[in-house]
């Protein structure tokens, strides 16, 4: 993966901000979970495509239904992006489920369990 230019980084941030605003306020699809957030956005340097990584606070079923709702609203979202952003090309958005937050929570839980077990072993050795 190549390093993003300053321009591309700025475009990524702006698209992420507008995209999260569109998902939060304008889309009325009941499949889309209210606790959906856009984690990061990667716009291609030619501004033709865009990968939007979304995270949903909920179970697997709500994540899949949110992804289906976002995929069905891709045309509307692209039109709203074109209206909000002044870019040469409006990127075609594809949504990808981001599991990094759930992964981080799981790893934190595992680390807590290990430290708790180590603490118990030390207490047993002292006694």
PDB file of C-alpha atoms in Angstrom:
ATOM      1  CA  UNK A   1       0.000   0.000   0.000  1.00  0.00           C
ATOM      2  CA  UNK A   2       1.479   3.323  -0.995  1.00  0.00           C
ATOM      3  CA  UNK A   3       1.635   6.381   1.162  1.00  0.00           C
ATOM      4  CA  UNK A   4      -1.230   8.840   0.755  1.00  0.00           C
ATOM      5  CA  UNK A   5      -0.477  12.352  -0.383  1.00  0.00           C
ATOM      6  CA  UNK A   6      -1.626  15.296   1.700  1.00  0.00           C
ATOM      7  CA  UNK A   7      -4.398  15.972  -0.818  1.00  0.00           C
ATOM      8  CA  UNK A   8      -5.610  12.375  -0.699  1.00  0.00           C
ATOM      9  CA  UNK A   9      -5.539  12.368   3.117  1.00  0.00           C
ATOM     10  CA  UNK A  10      -7.618  15.541   3.184  1.00  0.00           C
ATOM     11  CA  UNK A  11     -10.119  14.074   0.694  1.00  0.00           C
ATOM     12  CA  UNK A  12     -10.369  10.895   2.801  1.00  0.00           C
ATOM     13  CA  UNK A  13     -11.201  12.925   5.892  1.00  0.00           C
ATOM     14  CA  UNK A  14     -13.762  15.060   4.114  1.00  0.00           C
ATOM     15  CA  UNK A  15     -15.478  12.063   2.505  1.00  0.00           C
ATOM     16  CA  UNK A  16     -15.552  10.293   5.877  1.00  0.00           C
ATOM     17  CA  UNK A  17     -17.154  13.303   7.556  1.00  0.00           C
ATOM     18  CA  UNK A  18     -19.817  13.756   4.863  1.00  0.00           C
ATOM     19  CA  UNK A  19     -20.473  10.015   4.600  1.00  0.00           C
ATOM     20  CA  UNK A  20     -21.063   9.613   8.328  1.00  0.00           C
ATOM     21  CA  UNK A  21     -23.391  12.630   8.284  1.00  0.00           C
ATOM     22  CA  UNK A  22     -25.397  11.143   5.390  1.00  0.00           C
ATOM     23  CA  UNK A  23     -25.691   7.753   7.115  1.00  0.00           C
ATOM     24  CA  UNK A  24     -26.653   9.302  10.444  1.00  0.00           C
ATOM     25  CA  UNK A  25     -29.220  11.854   9.293  1.00  0.00           C
ATOM     26  CA  UNK A  26     -30.462  11.242   5.763  1.00  0.00           C
ATOM     27  CA  UNK A  27     -30.879   7.491   5.253  1.00  0.00           C
ATOM     28  CA  UNK A  28     -34.181   6.223   6.609  1.00  0.00           C
ATOM     29  CA  UNK A  29     -33.649   2.504   5.901  1.00  0.00           C
ATOM     30  CA  UNK A  30     -34.806   0.475   8.946  1.00  0.00           C
ATOM     31  CA  UNK A  31     -32.137  -2.160   8.245  1.00  0.00           C
ATOM     32  CA  UNK A  32     -29.372   0.317   9.098  1.00  0.00           C
ATOM     33  CA  UNK A  33     -28.566   0.161  12.811  1.00  0.00           C
ATOM     34  CA  UNK A  34     -28.598   3.552  14.589  1.00  0.00           C
ATOM     35  CA  UNK A  35     -25.170   2.869  16.114  1.00  0.00           C
ATOM     36  CA  UNK A  36     -23.337   2.721  12.785  1.00  0.00           C
ATOM     37  CA  UNK A  37     -20.105   4.646  12.434  1.00  0.00           C
ATOM     38  CA  UNK A  38     -17.705   5.202   9.563  1.00  0.00           C
ATOM     39  CA  UNK A  39     -14.311   4.153  10.921  1.00  0.00           C
ATOM     40  CA  UNK A  40     -12.122   5.107   7.971  1.00  0.00           C
ATOM     41  CA  UNK A  41     -12.359   5.895   4.277  1.00  0.00           C
ATOM     42  CA  UNK A  42      -9.860   5.145   1.516  1.00  0.00           C
ATOM     43  CA  UNK A  43     -10.425   7.096  -1.698  1.00  0.00           C
ATOM     44  CA  UNK A  44      -8.374   5.973  -4.693  1.00  0.00           C
ATOM     45  CA  UNK A  45      -5.955   8.602  -6.036  1.00  0.00           C
ATOM     46  CA  UNK A  46      -7.971   8.841  -9.286  1.00  0.00           C
ATOM     47  CA  UNK A  47     -11.167   9.542  -7.238  1.00  0.00           C
ATOM     48  CA  UNK A  48     -13.049   6.734  -9.010  1.00  0.00           C
ATOM     49  CA  UNK A  49     -13.539   4.334  -6.104  1.00  0.00           C
ATOM     50  CA  UNK A  50     -13.830   4.574  -2.352  1.00  0.00           C
ATOM     51  CA  UNK A  51     -13.732   1.925   0.365  1.00  0.00           C
ATOM     52  CA  UNK A  52     -15.694   2.909   3.451  1.00  0.00           C
ATOM     53  CA  UNK A  53     -15.030   0.824   6.552  1.00  0.00           C
ATOM     54  CA  UNK A  54     -18.072   0.862   8.838  1.00  0.00           C
ATOM     55  CA  UNK A  55     -18.519  -0.457  12.353  1.00  0.00           C
ATOM     56  CA  UNK A  56     -21.852  -1.438  13.867  1.00  0.00           C
ATOM     57  CA  UNK A  57     -22.444  -1.747  17.594  1.00  0.00           C
ATOM     58  CA  UNK A  58     -24.600  -4.848  17.773  1.00  0.00           C
ATOM     59  CA  UNK A  59     -24.809  -8.527  16.988  1.00  0.00           C
ATOM     60  CA  UNK A  60     -23.874 -10.294  13.750  1.00  0.00           C
ATOM     61  CA  UNK A  61     -27.421 -10.069  12.376  1.00  0.00           C
ATOM     62  CA  UNK A  62     -27.618  -6.291  12.792  1.00  0.00           C
ATOM     63  CA  UNK A  63     -24.187  -5.937  11.161  1.00  0.00           C
ATOM     64  CA  UNK A  64     -25.264  -7.949   8.111  1.00  0.00           C
ATOM     65  CA  UNK A  65     -28.579  -6.093   7.762  1.00  0.00           C
ATOM     66  CA  UNK A  66     -26.783  -2.737   8.070  1.00  0.00           C
ATOM     67  CA  UNK A  67     -24.324  -3.756   5.364  1.00  0.00           C
ATOM     68  CA  UNK A  68     -27.219  -4.847   3.109  1.00  0.00           C
ATOM     69  CA  UNK A  69     -29.028  -1.546   3.732  1.00  0.00           C
ATOM     70  CA  UNK A  70     -25.922   0.495   2.936  1.00  0.00           C
ATOM     71  CA  UNK A  71     -25.255  -1.482  -0.252  1.00  0.00           C
ATOM     72  CA  UNK A  72     -28.816  -0.865  -1.436  1.00  0.00           C
ATOM     73  CA  UNK A  73     -28.434   2.874  -0.748  1.00  0.00           C
ATOM     74  CA  UNK A  74     -25.102   3.242  -2.590  1.00  0.00           C
ATOM     75  CA  UNK A  75     -26.632   5.248  -5.449  1.00  0.00           C
ATOM     76  CA  UNK A  76     -28.362   7.694  -3.119  1.00  0.00           C
ATOM     77  CA  UNK A  77     -25.220   8.049  -0.994  1.00  0.00           C
ATOM     78  CA  UNK A  78     -23.089   8.746  -4.066  1.00  0.00           C
ATOM     79  CA  UNK A  79     -25.544  11.406  -5.269  1.00  0.00           C
ATOM     80  CA  UNK A  80     -25.489  13.079  -1.846  1.00  0.00           C
ATOM     81  CA  UNK A  81     -21.685  12.960  -1.806  1.00  0.00           C
ATOM     82  CA  UNK A  82     -21.621  14.672  -5.198  1.00  0.00           C
ATOM     83  CA  UNK A  83     -23.939  17.359  -3.845  1.00  0.00           C
ATOM     84  CA  UNK A  84     -21.878  17.969  -0.701  1.00  0.00           C
ATOM     85  CA  UNK A  85     -18.325  17.641  -2.048  1.00  0.00           C
ATOM     86  CA  UNK A  86     -16.808  19.585  -4.895  1.00  0.00           C
ATOM     87  CA  UNK A  87     -14.661  16.876  -6.492  1.00  0.00           C
ATOM     88  CA  UNK A  88     -13.740  16.267 -10.107  1.00  0.00           C
ATOM     89  CA  UNK A  89     -15.153  12.738  -9.865  1.00  0.00           C
ATOM     90  CA  UNK A  90     -17.525  11.427  -7.247  1.00  0.00           C
ATOM     91  CA  UNK A  91     -16.144   8.097  -6.042  1.00  0.00           C
ATOM     92  CA  UNK A  92     -18.158   4.902  -6.230  1.00  0.00           C
ATOM     93  CA  UNK A  93     -18.529   3.855  -2.589  1.00  0.00           C
ATOM     94  CA  UNK A  94     -18.212   0.248  -1.440  1.00  0.00           C
ATOM     95  CA  UNK A  95     -18.905  -0.582   2.199  1.00  0.00           C
ATOM     96  CA  UNK A  96     -16.760  -3.014   4.167  1.00  0.00           C
ATOM     97  CA  UNK A  97     -17.531  -4.198   7.695  1.00  0.00           C
ATOM     98  CA  UNK A  98     -14.709  -3.217  10.042  1.00  0.00           C
ATOM     99  CA  UNK A  99     -14.137  -5.655  12.891  1.00  0.00           C
ATOM    100  CA  UNK A 100     -11.227  -3.764  14.491  1.00  0.00           C
ATOM    101  CA  UNK A 101     -13.249  -2.368  17.416  1.00  0.00           C
ATOM    102  CA  UNK A 102     -14.688  -5.775  18.305  1.00  0.00           C
ATOM    103  CA  UNK A 103     -11.214  -7.287  17.899  1.00  0.00           C
ATOM    104  CA  UNK A 104      -9.733  -4.674  20.244  1.00  0.00           C
ATOM    105  CA  UNK A 105     -12.410  -5.271  22.882  1.00  0.00           C
ATOM    106  CA  UNK A 106     -11.853  -9.029  22.658  1.00  0.00           C
ATOM    107  CA  UNK A 107      -8.058  -8.651  22.962  1.00  0.00           C
ATOM    108  CA  UNK A 108      -8.485  -6.339  25.971  1.00  0.00           C
ATOM    109  CA  UNK A 109     -10.743  -8.923  27.639  1.00  0.00           C
ATOM    110  CA  UNK A 110      -8.180 -11.679  26.993  1.00  0.00           C
ATOM    111  CA  UNK A 111      -5.352  -9.548  28.432  1.00  0.00           C
ATOM    112  CA  UNK A 112      -7.445  -8.826  31.534  1.00  0.00           C
ATOM    113  CA  UNK A 113      -8.065 -12.565  32.022  1.00  0.00           C
ATOM    114  CA  UNK A 114      -4.360 -13.369  31.722  1.00  0.00           C
ATOM    115  CA  UNK A 115      -3.321 -10.655  34.185  1.00  0.00           C
ATOM    116  CA  UNK A 116      -6.035 -11.836  36.602  1.00  0.00           C
ATOM    117  CA  UNK A 117      -4.736 -15.428  36.340  1.00  0.00           C
ATOM    118  CA  UNK A 118      -1.134 -14.269  36.899  1.00  0.00           C
ATOM    119  CA  UNK A 119      -2.255 -12.310  39.969  1.00  0.00           C
ATOM    120  CA  UNK A 120      -3.961 -15.414  41.383  1.00  0.00           C
ATOM    121  CA  UNK A 121      -0.870 -17.559  40.785  1.00  0.00           C
ATOM    122  CA  UNK A 122       1.316 -15.009  42.592  1.00  0.00           C
ATOM    123  CA  UNK A 123      -1.101 -14.951  45.542  1.00  0.00           C
ATOM    124  CA  UNK A 124      -1.055 -18.767  45.698  1.00  0.00           C
ATOM    125  CA  UNK A 125       2.764 -18.815  45.703  1.00  0.00           C
ATOM    126  CA  UNK A 126       2.919 -16.284  48.541  1.00  0.00           C
ATOM    127  CA  UNK A 127       0.511 -18.266  50.709  1.00  0.00           C
TER     128      UNK A 127
END
